[in-house]
Amino acid sequence: MQSLKDSIIDARVQKAKELPLQREMKIRKIGRAVGFESAAYFTRCFKKMTQLSPQEFRDGKRVAAEALE
């Protein structure tokens, strides 16, 4: 069972997975848009949940990330 904190992070990462497809949006802005104050923390959480950095995900590895779910 996930803690409340982990559930919130998971929801934020799921939302962020939709946004990296928008190339005009910088990674740090995506993190802030989904509720992360720190770009570094956003990147760590995103990578922990997807096994990919937001940039790797954006660069076309979405299929691999979805296969890991």
PDB file of C-alpha atoms in Angstrom:
ATOM      1  CA  MET A   1       0.000   0.000   0.000  1.00  0.00           C
ATOM      2  CA  GLN A   2       1.321   3.419  -0.937  1.00  0.00           C
ATOM      3  CA  SER A   3       1.684   6.192   1.576  1.00  0.00           C
ATOM      4  CA  LEU A   4      -0.243   9.400   0.960  1.00  0.00           C
ATOM      5  CA  LYS A   5       3.000  11.097  -0.096  1.00  0.00           C
ATOM      6  CA  ASP A   6       3.772   8.327  -2.612  1.00  0.00           C
ATOM      7  CA  SER A   7       0.219   8.487  -3.983  1.00  0.00           C
ATOM      8  CA  ILE A   8       0.527  12.235  -4.529  1.00  0.00           C
ATOM      9  CA  ILE A   9       3.921  11.840  -6.216  1.00  0.00           C
ATOM     10  CA  ASP A  10       2.518   9.071  -8.415  1.00  0.00           C
ATOM     11  CA  ALA A  11      -0.408  11.262  -9.496  1.00  0.00           C
ATOM     12  CA  ARG A  12       1.938  14.139 -10.271  1.00  0.00           C
ATOM     13  CA  VAL A  13       4.278  11.934 -12.313  1.00  0.00           C
ATOM     14  CA  GLN A  14       1.340  10.463 -14.241  1.00  0.00           C
ATOM     15  CA  LYS A  15       0.177  13.976 -15.135  1.00  0.00           C
ATOM     16  CA  ALA A  16       3.737  14.994 -16.018  1.00  0.00           C
ATOM     17  CA  LYS A  17       3.993  12.052 -18.427  1.00  0.00           C
ATOM     18  CA  GLU A  18       1.443  13.837 -20.611  1.00  0.00           C
ATOM     19  CA  LEU A  19       3.291  17.155 -20.604  1.00  0.00           C
ATOM     20  CA  PRO A  20       6.807  16.207 -21.824  1.00  0.00           C
ATOM     21  CA  LEU A  21       5.318  15.579 -25.224  1.00  0.00           C
ATOM     22  CA  GLN A  22       4.946  19.334 -25.482  1.00  0.00           C
ATOM     23  CA  ARG A  23       8.454  20.251 -26.620  1.00  0.00           C
ATOM     24  CA  GLU A  24       7.996  23.970 -26.040  1.00  0.00           C
ATOM     25  CA  MET A  25       7.596  23.361 -22.303  1.00  0.00           C
ATOM     26  CA  LYS A  26      10.842  23.138 -20.315  1.00  0.00           C
ATOM     27  CA  ILE A  27      11.294  20.215 -17.917  1.00  0.00           C
ATOM     28  CA  ARG A  28      11.436  22.495 -14.862  1.00  0.00           C
ATOM     29  CA  LYS A  29       8.153  24.114 -15.928  1.00  0.00           C
ATOM     30  CA  ILE A  30       6.548  20.705 -16.289  1.00  0.00           C
ATOM     31  CA  GLY A  31       7.648  19.854 -12.750  1.00  0.00           C
ATOM     32  CA  ARG A  32       6.187  23.070 -11.409  1.00  0.00           C
ATOM     33  CA  ALA A  33       2.990  22.611 -13.413  1.00  0.00           C
ATOM     34  CA  VAL A  34       2.328  19.323 -11.631  1.00  0.00           C
ATOM     35  CA  GLY A  35       3.275  20.557  -8.166  1.00  0.00           C
ATOM     36  CA  PHE A  36       7.011  20.028  -7.694  1.00  0.00           C
ATOM     37  CA  GLU A  37       8.912  23.050  -6.389  1.00  0.00           C
ATOM     38  CA  SER A  38      12.334  21.611  -7.258  1.00  0.00           C
ATOM     39  CA  ALA A  39      13.277  20.519 -10.782  1.00  0.00           C
ATOM     40  CA  ALA A  40      15.851  18.115  -9.326  1.00  0.00           C
ATOM     41  CA  TYR A  41      13.271  16.473  -7.041  1.00  0.00           C
ATOM     42  CA  PHE A  42      10.817  16.234  -9.928  1.00  0.00           C
ATOM     43  CA  THR A  43      13.467  14.517 -12.049  1.00  0.00           C
ATOM     44  CA  ARG A  44      14.328  12.065  -9.228  1.00  0.00           C
ATOM     45  CA  CYS A  45      10.668  11.180  -8.645  1.00  0.00           C
ATOM     46  CA  PHE A  46       9.938  10.872 -12.363  1.00  0.00           C
ATOM     47  CA  LYS A  47      12.921   8.569 -12.861  1.00  0.00           C
ATOM     48  CA  LYS A  48      12.017   6.485  -9.807  1.00  0.00           C
ATOM     49  CA  MET A  49       8.493   5.939 -11.160  1.00  0.00           C
ATOM     50  CA  THR A  50       9.311   5.436 -14.867  1.00  0.00           C
ATOM     51  CA  GLN A  51      12.975   4.333 -14.956  1.00  0.00           C
ATOM     52  CA  LEU A  52      13.555   7.261 -17.347  1.00  0.00           C
ATOM     53  CA  SER A  53      14.395  10.903 -16.847  1.00  0.00           C
ATOM     54  CA  PRO A  54      11.789  13.372 -18.101  1.00  0.00           C
ATOM     55  CA  GLN A  55      14.137  14.235 -20.983  1.00  0.00           C
ATOM     56  CA  GLU A  56      14.586  10.574 -21.952  1.00  0.00           C
ATOM     57  CA  PHE A  57      10.833  10.136 -21.803  1.00  0.00           C
ATOM     58  CA  ARG A  58      10.337  13.187 -23.987  1.00  0.00           C
ATOM     59  CA  ASP A  59      12.967  11.984 -26.459  1.00  0.00           C
ATOM     60  CA  GLY A  60      10.840   9.071 -27.534  1.00  0.00           C
ATOM     61  CA  LYS A  61      11.222   6.440 -24.885  1.00  0.00           C
ATOM     62  CA  ARG A  62       7.579   6.672 -23.788  1.00  0.00           C
ATOM     63  CA  VAL A  63       6.853   3.222 -25.174  1.00  0.00           C
ATOM     64  CA  ALA A  64       9.582   1.695 -22.998  1.00  0.00           C
ATOM     65  CA  ALA A  65       8.273   3.513 -19.920  1.00  0.00           C
ATOM     66  CA  GLU A  66       4.729   2.297 -20.509  1.00  0.00           C
ATOM     67  CA  ALA A  67       5.980  -1.275 -20.884  1.00  0.00           C
ATOM     68  CA  LEU A  68       7.528  -1.036 -17.405  1.00  0.00           C
ATOM     69  CA  GLU A  69       4.224  -0.107 -15.748  1.00  0.00           C
TER      70      GLU A  69
END
